[in-house]
CSV table of C-alpha atoms in Angstrom, one decimal:
chain,number,residue,atom,x,y,z
A,1037,UNK,CA,-58.7,-8.7,52.2
A,1038,UNK,CA,-59.9,-7.6,49.2
A,1039,UNK,CA,-58.2,-9.7,46.3
A,1040,UNK,CA,-59.7,-12.5,49.4
A,1041,UNK,CA,-63.0,-11.6,49.0
A,1042,UNK,CA,-62.6,-11.5,44.9
A,1043,UNK,CA,-61.4,-15.4,44.9
A,1044,UNK,CA,-64.2,-16.2,47.8
A,1045,UNK,CA,-66.5,-14.8,45.8
A,1046,UNK,CA,-65.0,-17.0,43.4
A,1047,UNK,CA,-65.1,-19.7,45.0
A,1048,UNK,CA,-68.4,-19.8,47.2
A,1049,UNK,CA,-71.4,-22.1,47.1
A,1050,UNK,CA,-73.3,-21.9,43.5
A,1051,UNK,CA,-76.7,-24.0,42.5
A,1052,UNK,CA,-76.0,-27.2,42.0
A,1053,UNK,CA,-75.2,-28.6,38.8
A,1054,UNK,CA,-78.2,-29.5,36.5
A,1055,UNK,CA,-78.7,-32.8,35.9
A,1056,UNK,CA,-78.3,-33.5,32.4
A,1057,UNK,CA,-74.5,-31.6,32.8
A,1058,UNK,CA,-73.6,-34.0,35.7
A,1059,UNK,CA,-74.4,-36.7,33.4
A,1060,UNK,CA,-72.8,-35.0,30.0
A,1061,UNK,CA,-69.7,-34.7,32.1
A,1062,UNK,CA,-69.8,-38.2,33.1
A,1063,UNK,CA,-70.4,-39.4,29.1
A,1064,UNK,CA,-67.1,-37.6,28.3
A,1065,UNK,CA,-65.1,-38.6,31.4
A,1066,UNK,CA,-65.7,-42.1,30.6
A,1067,UNK,CA,-65.1,-41.9,26.2
A,1068,UNK,CA,-61.9,-40.7,27.7
A,1069,UNK,CA,-61.1,-43.8,30.2
A,1070,UNK,CA,-62.2,-46.4,27.6
A,1071,UNK,CA,-60.4,-44.3,24.3
A,1072,UNK,CA,-57.2,-46.0,24.7
A,1073,UNK,CA,-56.0,-43.1,22.3
A,1074,UNK,CA,-57.5,-40.2,24.8
A,1075,UNK,CA,-56.3,-43.2,28.1
A,1076,UNK,CA,-53.2,-43.0,27.3
A,1077,UNK,CA,-52.0,-39.0,27.5
A,1078,UNK,CA,-55.2,-38.9,30.6
A,1079,UNK,CA,-53.6,-41.5,32.6
A,1080,UNK,CA,-50.4,-39.1,33.0
A,1081,UNK,CA,-53.4,-37.2,35.4
A,1082,UNK,CA,-54.5,-40.2,36.9
A,1083,UNK,CA,-50.0,-40.6,38.2
A,1084,UNK,CA,-50.7,-37.6,39.4
A,1085,UNK,CA,-53.3,-38.2,41.9
A,1086,UNK,CA,-51.5,-41.6,41.8
A,1087,UNK,CA,-48.5,-40.5,43.5
A,1088,UNK,CA,-49.7,-37.6,45.2
A,1089,UNK,CA,-51.6,-39.3,47.5
A,1090,UNK,CA,-48.5,-42.3,48.8
A,1091,UNK,CA,-47.1,-38.3,49.2
A,1092,UNK,CA,-50.7,-37.3,51.5
A,1093,UNK,CA,-50.6,-40.5,53.1
A,1094,UNK,CA,-46.7,-40.5,54.0
A,1095,UNK,CA,-46.9,-37.1,55.8
A,1096,UNK,CA,-50.3,-37.8,57.4
A,1097,UNK,CA,-48.2,-41.1,59.1
A,1098,UNK,CA,-45.4,-39.4,60.2
A,1099,UNK,CA,-43.1,-40.1,57.2
A,1100,UNK,CA,-40.7,-37.9,55.7
A,1101,UNK,CA,-41.2,-37.4,51.9
A,1102,UNK,CA,-38.0,-37.2,50.1
A,1103,UNK,CA,-39.7,-36.9,46.6
A,1104,UNK,CA,-41.8,-37.8,44.2
A,1105,UNK,CA,-41.2,-38.4,40.5
A,1106,UNK,CA,-43.4,-38.7,37.4
A,1107,UNK,CA,-42.0,-41.3,34.5
A,1108,UNK,CA,-43.8,-40.5,30.8
A,1109,UNK,CA,-44.2,-44.2,30.5
A,1110,UNK,CA,-47.5,-43.1,33.5
A,1111,UNK,CA,-45.4,-44.5,36.0
A,1112,UNK,CA,-44.1,-43.1,39.3
A,1113,UNK,CA,-42.7,-43.3,42.3
A,1114,UNK,CA,-42.7,-41.9,45.7
A,1115,UNK,CA,-39.9,-42.0,48.2
A,1116,UNK,CA,-40.7,-41.5,51.8
A,1117,UNK,CA,-37.7,-41.7,54.7
A,1118,UNK,CA,-39.2,-43.7,58.0
A,1119,UNK,CA,-40.1,-46.7,59.7
A,1120,UNK,CA,-39.6,-49.5,56.5
A,1121,UNK,CA,-42.2,-51.6,58.3
A,1122,UNK,CA,-45.6,-50.4,60.5
A,1123,UNK,CA,-49.1,-48.8,60.7
A,1124,UNK,CA,-48.0,-45.9,58.6
A,1125,UNK,CA,-46.1,-47.7,55.9
A,1126,UNK,CA,-49.0,-49.7,54.5
A,1127,UNK,CA,-51.1,-46.8,54.7
A,1128,UNK,CA,-48.6,-44.9,52.5
A,1129,UNK,CA,-48.4,-47.9,50.1
A,1130,UNK,CA,-52.3,-48.4,50.5
A,1131,UNK,CA,-53.0,-45.0,49.3
A,1132,UNK,CA,-51.8,-45.2,45.6
A,1133,UNK,CA,-54.1,-47.0,44.3
A,1134,UNK,CA,-57.1,-45.7,45.9
A,1135,UNK,CA,-56.4,-42.4,46.3
A,1136,UNK,CA,-57.6,-41.0,42.6
A,1137,UNK,CA,-60.6,-42.2,43.9
A,1138,UNK,CA,-60.7,-40.8,47.4
A,1139,UNK,CA,-60.0,-37.9,45.5
A,1140,UNK,CA,-62.3,-37.8,43.0
A,1141,UNK,CA,-65.4,-38.7,45.9
A,1142,UNK,CA,-64.4,-35.7,48.0
A,1143,UNK,CA,-64.6,-33.5,44.7
A,1144,UNK,CA,-67.8,-34.7,44.4
A,1145,UNK,CA,-69.2,-33.8,47.8
A,1146,UNK,CA,-68.0,-29.9,46.8
A,1147,UNK,CA,-70.0,-30.9,44.0
A,1148,UNK,CA,-73.5,-31.9,45.6
A,1149,UNK,CA,-72.4,-29.2,48.1
A,1150,UNK,CA,-72.5,-26.7,45.5
A,1151,UNK,CA,-68.8,-26.1,45.0
A,1152,UNK,CA,-68.5,-26.5,41.5
A,1153,UNK,CA,-65.8,-23.6,40.8
A,1154,UNK,CA,-64.1,-24.7,44.5
A,1155,UNK,CA,-63.5,-28.2,42.7
A,1156,UNK,CA,-60.6,-26.3,41.0
A,1157,UNK,CA,-59.2,-24.1,42.6
A,1158,UNK,CA,-58.6,-27.6,45.7
A,1159,UNK,CA,-57.1,-29.3,42.4
A,1160,UNK,CA,-54.5,-25.8,41.6
A,1161,UNK,CA,-53.5,-25.6,45.2
A,1162,UNK,CA,-53.0,-29.8,45.8
A,1163,UNK,CA,-50.7,-29.7,42.6
A,1164,UNK,CA,-48.6,-26.3,44.0
A,1165,UNK,CA,-48.1,-28.6,46.8
A,1166,UNK,CA,-46.9,-31.3,44.8
A,1167,UNK,CA,-44.7,-29.5,42.7
A,1168,UNK,CA,-42.9,-29.1,45.7
A,1169,UNK,CA,-41.4,-32.9,45.8
A,1170,UNK,CA,-41.2,-32.9,42.3
A,1171,UNK,CA,-37.5,-34.4,41.5
A,1172,UNK,CA,-37.4,-34.6,37.7
A,1173,UNK,CA,-37.9,-32.7,34.7
A,1174,UNK,CA,-40.4,-35.0,33.3
A,1175,UNK,CA,-42.9,-34.9,36.4
A,1176,UNK,CA,-41.9,-31.2,37.1
A,1177,UNK,CA,-43.7,-30.9,33.3
A,1178,UNK,CA,-46.6,-32.8,33.7
A,1179,UNK,CA,-47.4,-31.5,36.8
A,1180,UNK,CA,-47.6,-27.9,35.5
A,1181,UNK,CA,-49.2,-28.7,32.2
A,1182,UNK,CA,-51.8,-30.0,34.0
A,1183,UNK,CA,-51.8,-27.2,36.2
A,1184,UNK,CA,-52.0,-24.3,33.8
A,1185,UNK,CA,-54.4,-26.0,32.3
A,1186,UNK,CA,-57.1,-26.0,35.6
A,1187,UNK,CA,-55.6,-22.6,35.2
A,1188,UNK,CA,-57.2,-21.5,31.9
A,1189,UNK,CA,-60.4,-23.0,32.7
A,1190,UNK,CA,-60.5,-20.6,36.2
A,1191,UNK,CA,-59.5,-17.8,34.3
A,1192,UNK,CA,-61.3,-17.7,30.9
A,1193,UNK,CA,-64.2,-19.7,31.5
A,1194,UNK,CA,-66.9,-18.4,32.5
A,1195,UNK,CA,-68.5,-19.9,35.8
A,1196,UNK,CA,-70.7,-22.4,34.1
A,1197,UNK,CA,-68.1,-23.4,32.0
A,1198,UNK,CA,-65.9,-23.8,34.9
A,1199,UNK,CA,-68.2,-25.8,36.7
A,1200,UNK,CA,-68.9,-28.0,33.9
A,1201,UNK,CA,-64.9,-29.2,33.9
A,1202,UNK,CA,-65.3,-29.8,37.6
A,1203,UNK,CA,-67.5,-31.8,36.8
A,1204,UNK,CA,-65.5,-34.1,34.1
A,1205,UNK,CA,-62.5,-34.0,36.0
A,1206,UNK,CA,-64.1,-35.4,39.2
A,1207,UNK,CA,-65.5,-38.3,37.0
A,1208,UNK,CA,-62.4,-38.7,35.1
A,1209,UNK,CA,-60.8,-39.6,38.2
A,1210,UNK,CA,-63.3,-41.5,39.9
A,1211,UNK,CA,-63.2,-44.0,36.8
A,1212,UNK,CA,-60.0,-44.0,35.5
A,1213,UNK,CA,-59.5,-45.3,39.0
A,1214,UNK,CA,-60.6,-48.5,39.5
A,1215,UNK,CA,-59.2,-49.0,35.4
A,1216,UNK,CA,-55.6,-49.0,36.7
A,1217,UNK,CA,-56.8,-51.3,39.2
A,1218,UNK,CA,-58.0,-53.6,36.7
A,1219,UNK,CA,-54.6,-52.9,34.6
A,1220,UNK,CA,-52.3,-54.2,37.4
A,1221,UNK,CA,-52.8,-58.3,37.2
A,1222,UNK,CA,-51.6,-57.7,33.6
A,1223,UNK,CA,-48.8,-55.8,34.4
A,1224,UNK,CA,-48.2,-58.3,37.2
A,1225,UNK,CA,-48.4,-61.2,34.8
A,1226,UNK,CA,-46.2,-59.6,32.3
A,1227,UNK,CA,-43.9,-58.0,34.7
A,1228,UNK,CA,-43.9,-55.1,34.2
A,1229,UNK,CA,-44.3,-54.2,37.8
A,1230,UNK,CA,-42.7,-56.0,39.9
A,1231,UNK,CA,-42.5,-53.9,42.3
A,1232,UNK,CA,-45.7,-53.1,42.4
A,1233,UNK,CA,-47.6,-51.5,45.9
A,1234,UNK,CA,-49.2,-54.6,46.0
A,1235,UNK,CA,-46.2,-56.9,45.5
A,1236,UNK,CA,-44.7,-54.6,48.9
A,1237,UNK,CA,-48.2,-54.7,50.3
A,1238,UNK,CA,-47.5,-58.5,50.5
A,1239,UNK,CA,-44.7,-58.2,52.0
A,1240,UNK,CA,-45.7,-56.0,54.4
A,1241,UNK,CA,-48.2,-57.8,55.6
A,1242,UNK,CA,-48.3,-61.6,54.2
A,1243,UNK,CA,-51.2,-61.4,52.8
A,1244,UNK,CA,-51.8,-62.0,48.9
A,1245,UNK,CA,-51.2,-59.6,46.7
A,1246,UNK,CA,-54.9,-60.6,44.8
A,1247,UNK,CA,-56.7,-59.8,48.0
A,1248,UNK,CA,-55.2,-56.1,47.9
A,1249,UNK,CA,-55.6,-55.8,44.1
A,1250,UNK,CA,-59.1,-56.7,45.3
A,1251,UNK,CA,-58.9,-53.9,48.3
A,1252,UNK,CA,-58.0,-51.3,45.7
A,1253,UNK,CA,-61.1,-52.5,43.2
A,1254,UNK,CA,-63.4,-52.0,46.4
A,1255,UNK,CA,-62.4,-48.9,47.6
A,1256,UNK,CA,-63.1,-47.8,43.9
A,1257,UNK,CA,-65.9,-49.6,42.9
A,1258,UNK,CA,-67.3,-47.8,46.4
A,1259,UNK,CA,-66.2,-44.8,46.0
A,1260,UNK,CA,-68.2,-44.5,42.1
A,1261,UNK,CA,-71.3,-45.9,43.6
A,1262,UNK,CA,-71.8,-42.8,46.5
A,1263,UNK,CA,-70.8,-40.5,43.7
A,1264,UNK,CA,-72.9,-41.6,41.7
A,1265,UNK,CA,-75.6,-42.1,44.2
A,1266,UNK,CA,-74.6,-37.9,45.5
A,1267,UNK,CA,-74.8,-36.4,42.0
A,1268,UNK,CA,-77.1,-38.6,39.4
A,1269,UNK,CA,-79.8,-40.2,42.1
A,1270,UNK,CA,-82.5,-37.4,42.3
């Protein structure tokens, strides 16, 4: 119980982050997303969130999760078992490109409520659950490195530093999500993503793949706008 009390003390409600810290974290995240040399390695983090969202959606809709793979080219694959059609499969396919933004929106809600350090612990908990489903060595390495980095932040930085990192992680997810959607049409034209989530949804629903790309982008931009209102608008 003492350990639980100490943990709760670390994640319990804190004073809201100053506006300049939130804005500075947003600028840092934007630089990472907009700079090609930084975006390439950082995109693996988005893939982790993307595939994790597929996995959570599969479990939430009653499907059986059979494993997740992450690849060095920043692609990934989530395999679930169940009906090959129907609402559960549609929601599972649709969750990937909106998942990072929705995770970011949830983190923004925690930040707005004063639980900045709790954001890091929530991410660590989700990474630990995800690790149980990883089925390849690169994926295991990517999740371990990401988790180790966040664990080091929670262990070594003071609460103010942890809160700043939590804000940067939040903005990164919110800003990276629409970029991955904007990259999708080009990947489809180059046939680099012949079986993308949008194409799978087109087969499942008989709606055009580009329509699903638009849905992904709309959800991601809406999540970003809502987070900006919560965190940056006085």
